[in-house]
């Protein structure tokens, strides 16, 4: 269940509430009783850091499928037999 943060516009009281997604939004302030208790918009409480599943499982997959470039031309003009085909 997500944790929602609420603040009362009347008295400034602020508190976090554990609620289901289907629960109605709280409107009555538990401190002063006014109907000015509003849900706040806040950032997520986690960050993906370190060597996680993305870095180990997916990050290198696209680089492994790239073709190896041909060796450089021996004459420097692009006319040797190894680079004529490319």
PDB file of C-alpha atoms in Angstrom:
ATOM      1  CA  UNK A   1       0.000   0.000   0.000  1.00  0.00           C
ATOM      2  CA  UNK A   2       1.279   3.483  -0.819  1.00  0.00           C
ATOM      3  CA  UNK A   3       2.047   6.119   1.776  1.00  0.00           C
ATOM      4  CA  UNK A   4       0.383   9.482   1.133  1.00  0.00           C
ATOM      5  CA  UNK A   5       1.395  12.733   2.765  1.00  0.00           C
ATOM      6  CA  UNK A   6      -1.291  15.239   3.794  1.00  0.00           C
ATOM      7  CA  UNK A   7      -1.167  18.822   5.084  1.00  0.00           C
ATOM      8  CA  UNK A   8      -3.881  20.998   6.552  1.00  0.00           C
ATOM      9  CA  UNK A   9      -4.167  24.437   4.963  1.00  0.00           C
ATOM     10  CA  UNK A  10      -5.899  25.817   8.087  1.00  0.00           C
ATOM     11  CA  UNK A  11      -3.466  24.819  10.866  1.00  0.00           C
ATOM     12  CA  UNK A  12      -0.392  23.508   8.990  1.00  0.00           C
ATOM     13  CA  UNK A  13      -0.590  20.014  10.501  1.00  0.00           C
ATOM     14  CA  UNK A  14       1.216  17.468   8.301  1.00  0.00           C
ATOM     15  CA  UNK A  15       1.162  13.657   8.478  1.00  0.00           C
ATOM     16  CA  UNK A  16       1.738  10.533   6.363  1.00  0.00           C
ATOM     17  CA  UNK A  17      -1.092   8.010   5.932  1.00  0.00           C
ATOM     18  CA  UNK A  18      -0.897   4.421   4.686  1.00  0.00           C
ATOM     19  CA  UNK A  19      -3.851   3.982   2.308  1.00  0.00           C
ATOM     20  CA  UNK A  20      -5.051   1.646  -0.424  1.00  0.00           C
ATOM     21  CA  UNK A  21      -5.321   3.067  -3.930  1.00  0.00           C
ATOM     22  CA  UNK A  22      -9.087   2.571  -3.728  1.00  0.00           C
ATOM     23  CA  UNK A  23      -9.459   4.458  -0.407  1.00  0.00           C
ATOM     24  CA  UNK A  24     -11.081   7.905  -0.627  1.00  0.00           C
ATOM     25  CA  UNK A  25      -8.893  10.959  -0.131  1.00  0.00           C
ATOM     26  CA  UNK A  26      -8.891  12.297   3.444  1.00  0.00           C
ATOM     27  CA  UNK A  27     -10.385  15.768   3.833  1.00  0.00           C
ATOM     28  CA  UNK A  28     -10.858  16.337   7.596  1.00  0.00           C
ATOM     29  CA  UNK A  29      -7.744  17.363   9.499  1.00  0.00           C
ATOM     30  CA  UNK A  30      -7.149  15.047  12.496  1.00  0.00           C
ATOM     31  CA  UNK A  31      -5.628  17.971  14.459  1.00  0.00           C
ATOM     32  CA  UNK A  32      -8.110  20.841  14.032  1.00  0.00           C
ATOM     33  CA  UNK A  33     -11.104  19.125  12.369  1.00  0.00           C
ATOM     34  CA  UNK A  34     -11.283  21.554   9.424  1.00  0.00           C
ATOM     35  CA  UNK A  35     -12.104  20.245   5.935  1.00  0.00           C
ATOM     36  CA  UNK A  36      -8.835  21.601   4.513  1.00  0.00           C
ATOM     37  CA  UNK A  37      -6.676  18.443   4.700  1.00  0.00           C
ATOM     38  CA  UNK A  38      -5.041  18.042   1.270  1.00  0.00           C
ATOM     39  CA  UNK A  39      -2.873  15.354  -0.274  1.00  0.00           C
ATOM     40  CA  UNK A  40       0.630  16.540  -1.161  1.00  0.00           C
ATOM     41  CA  UNK A  41       2.610  15.692  -4.246  1.00  0.00           C
ATOM     42  CA  UNK A  42       5.997  14.283  -3.315  1.00  0.00           C
ATOM     43  CA  UNK A  43       8.887  12.410  -4.925  1.00  0.00           C
ATOM     44  CA  UNK A  44       9.208   8.651  -4.890  1.00  0.00           C
ATOM     45  CA  UNK A  45      11.009   7.235  -1.871  1.00  0.00           C
ATOM     46  CA  UNK A  46      13.531   5.070  -3.708  1.00  0.00           C
ATOM     47  CA  UNK A  47      16.342   5.306  -6.237  1.00  0.00           C
ATOM     48  CA  UNK A  48      17.895   2.670  -8.458  1.00  0.00           C
ATOM     49  CA  UNK A  49      21.644   2.743  -7.848  1.00  0.00           C
ATOM     50  CA  UNK A  50      24.614   0.449  -8.179  1.00  0.00           C
ATOM     51  CA  UNK A  51      25.023  -2.633 -10.335  1.00  0.00           C
ATOM     52  CA  UNK A  52      21.422  -3.722 -10.551  1.00  0.00           C
ATOM     53  CA  UNK A  53      19.497  -5.897 -12.970  1.00  0.00           C
ATOM     54  CA  UNK A  54      19.674  -3.315 -15.779  1.00  0.00           C
ATOM     55  CA  UNK A  55      23.465  -3.017 -15.755  1.00  0.00           C
ATOM     56  CA  UNK A  56      24.039  -6.756 -15.610  1.00  0.00           C
ATOM     57  CA  UNK A  57      21.217  -8.121 -17.768  1.00  0.00           C
ATOM     58  CA  UNK A  58      20.302  -5.607 -20.458  1.00  0.00           C
ATOM     59  CA  UNK A  59      22.865  -2.835 -20.724  1.00  0.00           C
ATOM     60  CA  UNK A  60      25.492  -4.790 -22.706  1.00  0.00           C
ATOM     61  CA  UNK A  61      23.085  -6.726 -24.947  1.00  0.00           C
ATOM     62  CA  UNK A  62      23.040  -4.146 -27.757  1.00  0.00           C
ATOM     63  CA  UNK A  63      26.834  -3.787 -27.944  1.00  0.00           C
ATOM     64  CA  UNK A  64      27.413  -7.534 -28.303  1.00  0.00           C
ATOM     65  CA  UNK A  65      25.409  -7.687 -31.528  1.00  0.00           C
ATOM     66  CA  UNK A  66      27.422  -4.996 -33.345  1.00  0.00           C
ATOM     67  CA  UNK A  67      29.652  -6.196 -36.181  1.00  0.00           C
ATOM     68  CA  UNK A  68      33.418  -6.000 -35.843  1.00  0.00           C
ATOM     69  CA  UNK A  69      34.834  -3.319 -38.185  1.00  0.00           C
ATOM     70  CA  UNK A  70      37.173  -4.534 -40.958  1.00  0.00           C
ATOM     71  CA  UNK A  71      40.912  -4.069 -40.436  1.00  0.00           C
ATOM     72  CA  UNK A  72      42.364  -0.851 -41.823  1.00  0.00           C
ATOM     73  CA  UNK A  73      43.598  -0.822 -45.416  1.00  0.00           C
ATOM     74  CA  UNK A  74      47.224  -1.838 -45.687  1.00  0.00           C
ATOM     75  CA  UNK A  75      48.028   0.713 -48.388  1.00  0.00           C
ATOM     76  CA  UNK A  76      46.025   3.530 -46.830  1.00  0.00           C
ATOM     77  CA  UNK A  77      44.171   4.153 -50.112  1.00  0.00           C
ATOM     78  CA  UNK A  78      41.342   1.623 -49.745  1.00  0.00           C
ATOM     79  CA  UNK A  79      42.546  -0.450 -52.675  1.00  0.00           C
ATOM     80  CA  UNK A  80      43.798  -3.649 -51.004  1.00  0.00           C
ATOM     81  CA  UNK A  81      41.890  -6.915 -51.435  1.00  0.00           C
ATOM     82  CA  UNK A  82      40.559  -6.936 -47.852  1.00  0.00           C
ATOM     83  CA  UNK A  83      38.751  -3.593 -48.183  1.00  0.00           C
ATOM     84  CA  UNK A  84      37.540  -3.792 -51.798  1.00  0.00           C
ATOM     85  CA  UNK A  85      34.579  -5.983 -50.724  1.00  0.00           C
ATOM     86  CA  UNK A  86      33.515  -3.498 -48.056  1.00  0.00           C
TER      87      UNK A  86
END
